[in-house]
PDB file of C-alpha atoms and ligand atoms in Angstrom:
ATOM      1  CA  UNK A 622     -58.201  16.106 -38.981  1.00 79.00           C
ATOM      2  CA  UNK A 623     -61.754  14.582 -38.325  1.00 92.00           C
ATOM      3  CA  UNK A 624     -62.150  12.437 -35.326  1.00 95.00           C
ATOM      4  CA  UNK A 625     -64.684  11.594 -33.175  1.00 96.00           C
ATOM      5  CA  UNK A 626     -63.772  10.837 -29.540  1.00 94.00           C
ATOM      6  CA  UNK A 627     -65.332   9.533 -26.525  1.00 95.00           C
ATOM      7  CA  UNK A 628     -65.451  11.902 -23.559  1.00 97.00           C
ATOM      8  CA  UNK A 629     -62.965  11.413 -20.618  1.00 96.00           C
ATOM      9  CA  UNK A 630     -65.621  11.985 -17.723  1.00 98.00           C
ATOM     10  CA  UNK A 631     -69.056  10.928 -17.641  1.00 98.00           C
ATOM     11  CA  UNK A 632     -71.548  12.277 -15.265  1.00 98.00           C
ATOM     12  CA  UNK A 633     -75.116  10.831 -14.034  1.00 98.00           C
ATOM     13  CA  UNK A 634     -77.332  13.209 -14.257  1.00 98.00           C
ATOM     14  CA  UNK A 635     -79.703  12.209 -11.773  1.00 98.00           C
ATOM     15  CA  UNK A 636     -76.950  11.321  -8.975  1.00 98.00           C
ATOM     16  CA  UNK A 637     -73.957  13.474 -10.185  1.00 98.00           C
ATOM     17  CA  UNK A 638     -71.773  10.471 -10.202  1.00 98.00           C
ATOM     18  CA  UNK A 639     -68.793  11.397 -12.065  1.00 99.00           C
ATOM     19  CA  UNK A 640     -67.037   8.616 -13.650  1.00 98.00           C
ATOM     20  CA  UNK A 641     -63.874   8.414 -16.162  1.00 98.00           C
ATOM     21  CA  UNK A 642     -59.751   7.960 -15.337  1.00 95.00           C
ATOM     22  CA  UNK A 643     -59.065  11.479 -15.102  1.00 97.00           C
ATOM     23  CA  UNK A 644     -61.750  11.807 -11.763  1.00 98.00           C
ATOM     24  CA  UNK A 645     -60.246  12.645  -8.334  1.00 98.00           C
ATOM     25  CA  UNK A 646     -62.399  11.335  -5.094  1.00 98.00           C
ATOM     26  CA  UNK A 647     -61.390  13.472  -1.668  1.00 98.00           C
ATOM     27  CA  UNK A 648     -62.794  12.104   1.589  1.00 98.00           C
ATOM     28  CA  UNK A 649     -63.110  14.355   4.564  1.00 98.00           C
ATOM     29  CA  UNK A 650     -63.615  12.042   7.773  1.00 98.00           C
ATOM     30  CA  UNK A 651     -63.997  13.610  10.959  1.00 98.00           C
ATOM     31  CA  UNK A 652     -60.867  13.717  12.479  1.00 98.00           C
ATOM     32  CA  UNK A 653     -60.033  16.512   8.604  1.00 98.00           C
ATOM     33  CA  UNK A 654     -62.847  18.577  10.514  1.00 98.00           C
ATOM     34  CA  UNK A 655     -61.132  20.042  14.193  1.00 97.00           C
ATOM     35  CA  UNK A 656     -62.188  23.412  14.637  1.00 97.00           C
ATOM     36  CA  UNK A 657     -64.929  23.517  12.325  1.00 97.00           C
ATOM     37  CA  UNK A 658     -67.853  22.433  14.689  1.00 98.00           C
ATOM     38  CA  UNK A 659     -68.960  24.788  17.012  1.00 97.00           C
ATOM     39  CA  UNK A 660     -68.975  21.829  19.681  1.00 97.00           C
ATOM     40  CA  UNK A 661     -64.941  20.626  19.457  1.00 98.00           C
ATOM     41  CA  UNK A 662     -65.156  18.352  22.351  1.00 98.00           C
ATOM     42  CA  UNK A 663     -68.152  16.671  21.146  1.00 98.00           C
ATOM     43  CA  UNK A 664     -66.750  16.025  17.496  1.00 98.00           C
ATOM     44  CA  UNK A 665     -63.120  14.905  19.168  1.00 98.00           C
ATOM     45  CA  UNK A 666     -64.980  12.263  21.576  1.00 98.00           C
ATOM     46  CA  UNK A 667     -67.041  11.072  18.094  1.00 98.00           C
ATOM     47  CA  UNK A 668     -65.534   8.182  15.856  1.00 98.00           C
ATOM     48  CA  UNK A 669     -62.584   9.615  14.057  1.00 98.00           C
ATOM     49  CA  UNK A 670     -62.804   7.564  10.951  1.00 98.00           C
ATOM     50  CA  UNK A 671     -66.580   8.313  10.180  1.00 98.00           C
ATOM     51  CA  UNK A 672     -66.451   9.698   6.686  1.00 98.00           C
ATOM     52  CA  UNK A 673     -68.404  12.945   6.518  1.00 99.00           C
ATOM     53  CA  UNK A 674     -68.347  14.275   3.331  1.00 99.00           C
ATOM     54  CA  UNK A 675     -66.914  13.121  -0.197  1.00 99.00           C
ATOM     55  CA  UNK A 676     -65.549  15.375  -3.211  1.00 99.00           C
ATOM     56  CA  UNK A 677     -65.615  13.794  -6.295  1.00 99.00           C
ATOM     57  CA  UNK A 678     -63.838  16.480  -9.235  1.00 98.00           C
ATOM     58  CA  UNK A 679     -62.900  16.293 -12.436  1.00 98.00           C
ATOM     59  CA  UNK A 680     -59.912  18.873 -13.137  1.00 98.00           C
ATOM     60  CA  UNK A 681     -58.980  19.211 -16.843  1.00 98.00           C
ATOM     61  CA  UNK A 682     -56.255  21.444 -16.257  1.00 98.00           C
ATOM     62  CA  UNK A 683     -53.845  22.286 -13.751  1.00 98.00           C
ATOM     63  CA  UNK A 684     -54.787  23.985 -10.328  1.00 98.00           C
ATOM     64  CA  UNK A 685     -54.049  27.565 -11.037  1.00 98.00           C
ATOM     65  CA  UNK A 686     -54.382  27.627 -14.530  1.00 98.00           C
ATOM     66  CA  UNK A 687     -55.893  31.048 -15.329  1.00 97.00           C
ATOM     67  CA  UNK A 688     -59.431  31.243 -17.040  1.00 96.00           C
ATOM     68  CA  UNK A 689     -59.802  26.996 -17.009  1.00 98.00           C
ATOM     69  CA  UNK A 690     -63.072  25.518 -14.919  1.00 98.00           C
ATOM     70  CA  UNK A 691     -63.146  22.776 -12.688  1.00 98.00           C
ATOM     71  CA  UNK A 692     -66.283  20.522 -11.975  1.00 99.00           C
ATOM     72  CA  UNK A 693     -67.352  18.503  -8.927  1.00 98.00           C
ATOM     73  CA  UNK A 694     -69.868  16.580  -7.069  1.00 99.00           C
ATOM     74  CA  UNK A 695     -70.725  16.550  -3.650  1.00 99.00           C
ATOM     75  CA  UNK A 696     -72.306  14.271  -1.141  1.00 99.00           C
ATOM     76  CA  UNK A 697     -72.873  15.135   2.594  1.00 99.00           C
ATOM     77  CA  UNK A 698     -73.906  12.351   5.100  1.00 99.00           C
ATOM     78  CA  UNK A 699     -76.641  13.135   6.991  1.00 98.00           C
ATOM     79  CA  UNK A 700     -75.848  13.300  11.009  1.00 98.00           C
ATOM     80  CA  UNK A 701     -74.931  16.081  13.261  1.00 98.00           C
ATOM     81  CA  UNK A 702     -71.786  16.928  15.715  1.00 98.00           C
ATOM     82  CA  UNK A 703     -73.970  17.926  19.051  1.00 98.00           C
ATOM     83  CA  UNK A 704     -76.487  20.169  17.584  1.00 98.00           C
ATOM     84  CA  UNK A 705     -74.832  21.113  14.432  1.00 98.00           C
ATOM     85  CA  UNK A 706     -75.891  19.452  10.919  1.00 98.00           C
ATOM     86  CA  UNK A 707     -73.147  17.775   9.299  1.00 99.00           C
ATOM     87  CA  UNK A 708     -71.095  20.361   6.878  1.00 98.00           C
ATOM     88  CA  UNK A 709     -68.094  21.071   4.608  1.00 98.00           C
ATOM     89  CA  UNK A 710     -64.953  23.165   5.916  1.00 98.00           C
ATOM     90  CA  UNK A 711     -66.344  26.415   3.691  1.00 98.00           C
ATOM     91  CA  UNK A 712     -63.970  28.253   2.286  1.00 98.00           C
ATOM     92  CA  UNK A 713     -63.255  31.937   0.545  1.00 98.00           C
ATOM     93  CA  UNK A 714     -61.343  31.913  -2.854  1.00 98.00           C
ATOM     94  CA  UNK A 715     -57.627  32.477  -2.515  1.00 98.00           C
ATOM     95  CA  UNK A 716     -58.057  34.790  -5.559  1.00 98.00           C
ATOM     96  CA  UNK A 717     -61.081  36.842  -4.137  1.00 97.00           C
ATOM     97  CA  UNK A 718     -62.758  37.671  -7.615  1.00 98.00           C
ATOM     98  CA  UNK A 719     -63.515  34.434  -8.455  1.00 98.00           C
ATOM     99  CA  UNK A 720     -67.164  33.331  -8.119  1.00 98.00           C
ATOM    100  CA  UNK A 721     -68.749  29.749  -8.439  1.00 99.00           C
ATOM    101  CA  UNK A 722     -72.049  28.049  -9.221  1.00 99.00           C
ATOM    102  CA  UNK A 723     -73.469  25.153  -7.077  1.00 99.00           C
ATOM    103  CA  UNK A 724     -76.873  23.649  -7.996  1.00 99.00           C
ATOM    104  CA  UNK A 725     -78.708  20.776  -5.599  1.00 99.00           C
ATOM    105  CA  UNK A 726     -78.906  17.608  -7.024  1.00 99.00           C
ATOM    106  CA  UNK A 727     -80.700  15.427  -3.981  1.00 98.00           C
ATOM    107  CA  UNK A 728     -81.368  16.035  -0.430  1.00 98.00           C
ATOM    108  CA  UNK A 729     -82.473  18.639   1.393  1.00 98.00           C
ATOM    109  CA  UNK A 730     -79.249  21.542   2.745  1.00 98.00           C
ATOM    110  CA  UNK A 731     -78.704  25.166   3.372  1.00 98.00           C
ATOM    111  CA  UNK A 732     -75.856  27.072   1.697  1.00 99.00           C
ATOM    112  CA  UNK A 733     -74.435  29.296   3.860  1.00 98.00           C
ATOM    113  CA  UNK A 734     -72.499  32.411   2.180  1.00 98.00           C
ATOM    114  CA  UNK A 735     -70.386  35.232   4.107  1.00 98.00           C
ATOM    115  CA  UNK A 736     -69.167  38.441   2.696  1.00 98.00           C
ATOM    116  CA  UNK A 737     -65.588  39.818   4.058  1.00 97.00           C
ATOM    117  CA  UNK A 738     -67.715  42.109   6.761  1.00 98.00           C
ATOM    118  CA  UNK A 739     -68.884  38.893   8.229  1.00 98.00           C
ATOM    119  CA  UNK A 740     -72.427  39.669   7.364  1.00 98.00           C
ATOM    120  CA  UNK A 741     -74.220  36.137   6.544  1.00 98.00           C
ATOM    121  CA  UNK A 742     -77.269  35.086   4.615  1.00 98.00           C
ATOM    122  CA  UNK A 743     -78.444  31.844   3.795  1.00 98.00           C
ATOM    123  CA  UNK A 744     -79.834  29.631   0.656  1.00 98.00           C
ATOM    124  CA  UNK A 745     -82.453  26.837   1.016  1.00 98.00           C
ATOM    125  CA  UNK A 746     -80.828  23.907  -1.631  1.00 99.00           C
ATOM    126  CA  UNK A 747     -82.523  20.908  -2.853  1.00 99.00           C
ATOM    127  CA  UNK A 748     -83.255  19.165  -6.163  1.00 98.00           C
ATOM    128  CA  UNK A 749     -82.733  21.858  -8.963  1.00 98.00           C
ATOM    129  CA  UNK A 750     -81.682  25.062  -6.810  1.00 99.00           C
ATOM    130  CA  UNK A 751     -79.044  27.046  -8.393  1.00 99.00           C
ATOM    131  CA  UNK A 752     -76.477  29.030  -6.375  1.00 99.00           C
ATOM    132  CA  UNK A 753     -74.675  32.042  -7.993  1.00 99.00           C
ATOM    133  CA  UNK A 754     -71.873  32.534  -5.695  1.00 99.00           C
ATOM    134  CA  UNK A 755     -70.562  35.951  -5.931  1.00 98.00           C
ATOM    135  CA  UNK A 756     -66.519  36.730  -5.760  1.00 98.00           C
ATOM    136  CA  UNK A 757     -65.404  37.445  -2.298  1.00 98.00           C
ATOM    137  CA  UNK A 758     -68.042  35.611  -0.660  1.00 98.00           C
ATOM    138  CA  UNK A 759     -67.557  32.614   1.843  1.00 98.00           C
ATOM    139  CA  UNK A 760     -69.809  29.417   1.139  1.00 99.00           C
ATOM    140  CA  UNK A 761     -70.574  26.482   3.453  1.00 98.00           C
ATOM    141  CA  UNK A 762     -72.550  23.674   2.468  1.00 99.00           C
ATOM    142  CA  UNK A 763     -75.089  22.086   5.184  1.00 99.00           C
ATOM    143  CA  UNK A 764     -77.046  19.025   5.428  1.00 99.00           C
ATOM    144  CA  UNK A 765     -80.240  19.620   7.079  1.00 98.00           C
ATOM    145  CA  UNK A 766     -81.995  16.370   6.019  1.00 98.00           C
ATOM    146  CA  UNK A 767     -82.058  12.538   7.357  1.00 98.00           C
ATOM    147  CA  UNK A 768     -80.910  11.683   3.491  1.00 98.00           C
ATOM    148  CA  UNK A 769     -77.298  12.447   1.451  1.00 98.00           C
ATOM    149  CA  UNK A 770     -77.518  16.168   0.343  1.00 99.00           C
ATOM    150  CA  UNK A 771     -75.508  15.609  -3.266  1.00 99.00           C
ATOM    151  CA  UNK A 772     -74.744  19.012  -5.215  1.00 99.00           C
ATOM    152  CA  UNK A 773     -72.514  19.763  -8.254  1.00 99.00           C
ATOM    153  CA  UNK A 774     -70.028  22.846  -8.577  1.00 99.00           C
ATOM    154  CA  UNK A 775     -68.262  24.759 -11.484  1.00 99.00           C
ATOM    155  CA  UNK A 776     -65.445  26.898 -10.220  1.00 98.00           C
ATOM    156  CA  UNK A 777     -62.331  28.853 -11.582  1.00 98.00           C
ATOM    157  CA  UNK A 778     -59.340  26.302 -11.811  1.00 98.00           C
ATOM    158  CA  UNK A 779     -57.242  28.835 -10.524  1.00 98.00           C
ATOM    159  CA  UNK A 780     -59.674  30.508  -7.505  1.00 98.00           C
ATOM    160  CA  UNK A 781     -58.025  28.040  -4.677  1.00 98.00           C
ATOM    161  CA  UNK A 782     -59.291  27.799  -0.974  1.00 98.00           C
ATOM    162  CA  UNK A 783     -58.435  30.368   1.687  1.00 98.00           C
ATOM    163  CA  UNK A 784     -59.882  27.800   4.660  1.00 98.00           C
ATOM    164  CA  UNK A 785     -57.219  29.671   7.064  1.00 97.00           C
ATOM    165  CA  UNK A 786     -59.545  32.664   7.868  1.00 95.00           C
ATOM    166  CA  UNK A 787     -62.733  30.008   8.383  1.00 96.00           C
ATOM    167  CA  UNK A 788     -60.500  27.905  10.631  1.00 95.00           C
ATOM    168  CA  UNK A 789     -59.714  30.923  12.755  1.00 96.00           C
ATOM    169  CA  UNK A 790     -62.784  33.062  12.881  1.00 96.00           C
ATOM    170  CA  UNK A 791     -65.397  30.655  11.568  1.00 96.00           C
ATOM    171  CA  UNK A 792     -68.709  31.956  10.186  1.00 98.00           C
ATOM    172  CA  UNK A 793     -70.881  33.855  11.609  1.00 98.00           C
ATOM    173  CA  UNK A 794     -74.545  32.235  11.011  1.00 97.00           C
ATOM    174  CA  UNK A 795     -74.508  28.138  11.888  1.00 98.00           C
ATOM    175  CA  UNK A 796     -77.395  25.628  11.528  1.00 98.00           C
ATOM    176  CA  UNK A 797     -78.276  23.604  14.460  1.00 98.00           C
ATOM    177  CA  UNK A 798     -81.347  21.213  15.320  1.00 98.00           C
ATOM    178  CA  UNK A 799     -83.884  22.386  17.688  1.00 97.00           C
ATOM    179  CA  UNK A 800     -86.430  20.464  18.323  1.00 97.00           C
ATOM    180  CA  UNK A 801     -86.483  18.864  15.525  1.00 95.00           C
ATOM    181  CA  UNK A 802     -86.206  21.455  13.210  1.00 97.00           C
ATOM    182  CA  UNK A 803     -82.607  23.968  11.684  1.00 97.00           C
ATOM    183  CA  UNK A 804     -82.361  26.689  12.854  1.00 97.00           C
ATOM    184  CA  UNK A 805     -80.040  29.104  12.215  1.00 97.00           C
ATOM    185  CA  UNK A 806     -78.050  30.738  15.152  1.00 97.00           C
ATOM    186  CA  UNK A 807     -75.293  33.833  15.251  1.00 94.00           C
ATOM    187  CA  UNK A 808     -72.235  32.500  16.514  1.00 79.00           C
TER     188      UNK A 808
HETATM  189  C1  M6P B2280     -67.443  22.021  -3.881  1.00 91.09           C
HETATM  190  C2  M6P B2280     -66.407  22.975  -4.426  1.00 91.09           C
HETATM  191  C3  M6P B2280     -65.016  22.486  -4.061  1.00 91.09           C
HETATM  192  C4  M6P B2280     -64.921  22.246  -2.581  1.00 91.09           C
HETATM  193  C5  M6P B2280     -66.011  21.269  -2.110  1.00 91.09           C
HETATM  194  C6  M6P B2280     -66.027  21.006  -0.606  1.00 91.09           C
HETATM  195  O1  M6P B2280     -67.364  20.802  -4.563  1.00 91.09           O
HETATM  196  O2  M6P B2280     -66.612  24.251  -3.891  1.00 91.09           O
HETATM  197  O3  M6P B2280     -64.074  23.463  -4.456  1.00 91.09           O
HETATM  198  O4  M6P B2280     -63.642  21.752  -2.229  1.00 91.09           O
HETATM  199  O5  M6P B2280     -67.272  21.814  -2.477  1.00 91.09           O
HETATM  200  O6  M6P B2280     -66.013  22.193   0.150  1.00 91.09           O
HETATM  201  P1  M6P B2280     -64.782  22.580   1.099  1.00 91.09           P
HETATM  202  O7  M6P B2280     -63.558  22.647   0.234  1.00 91.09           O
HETATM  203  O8  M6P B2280     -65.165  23.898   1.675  1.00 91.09           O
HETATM  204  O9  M6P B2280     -64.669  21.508   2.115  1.00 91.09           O
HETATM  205 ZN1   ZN B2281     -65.454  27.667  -3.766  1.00 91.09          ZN
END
């Protein structure tokens, strides 16, 4: 059978707005975010409700379906918690040999990635960067600039989040403002 059909997700190229029914929207506010800041006091005494970052994702198929891909946007609010830029959670893949693309789409951000020996390294992101992350390796998105930082991502639909070990250990590179400018510290 011949049939031409209309495609269930649209995305804006220039903003990575994804739009279509079958689009999910997550919203991490602060009070999603204990024990990811290196300041906790700082972020608990800061308005709870302030949305920090939003997920939009399109999932075609079931989470955990082997060999499917899912596809999302990003956007980080600019702002800080103390010293520390605005960030996501970060996560390792619950299935450790998955890997996962991220490209910038507006803004200015670091990535920072973590291998499983803690040893960290760092990607500069912005309009058009392109981020092979490799299986086993932690990622963290930060916001460095006074605008959004917006990114896309293409992942494994069945690679899941491990945030457990980032809640308890954390990683070991951070990027906090110093007069002015990010630098990045050891924790
Ligand atoms: C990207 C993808 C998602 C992830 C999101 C936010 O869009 O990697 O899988 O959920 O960033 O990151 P985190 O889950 O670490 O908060
Ligand atoms: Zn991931």
């Amino acid at each position: 059978m011949n049939k031409i059909i209309e495609p269930e997700v649209n995305v804006e190229i220039e903003s990575g707005k994804l739009t279509g029914s079958k689009v999910i929207t997550v919203s991490k506010k602060l009070s999603d975010l204990a024990n990811i800041f290196r300041n906790e006091d700082t972020r608990r005494e800061m308005n709870q409700d302030q949305v920090i970052y939003r997920v939009q994702a399109y999932m075609p198929v079931d989470e955990g379906t082997e060999a499917g891909l899912f596809f999302g946007t990003t956007i980080i609010y600019p702002g800080k918690v103390g010293d520390e830029y605005f960030m996501t959670k970060g996560h390792f893949h619950a299935q450790s040999d998955r890997a996962e693309y991220y490209w910038g789409i507006e803004g200015e951000g670091m990535l920072v990635l973590m291998d499983r020996e803690r040893n960290a390294w760092v990607e500069k992101m912005y309009k058009g960067s392109l981020h092979y992350i490799h299986a086993g390796v932690a990622h963290r998105t930060v916001n460095i600039g006074e605008e959004k930082l917006i990114f896309g991502a293409c992942w494994s639909s069945d690679a899941g989040h491990n945030y457990d070990e980032i809640i308890k250990n954390g990683f070991s590179a951070r990027l906090v403002e110093l007069d002015g400018e990010p630098i990045l510290v050891s924790e």
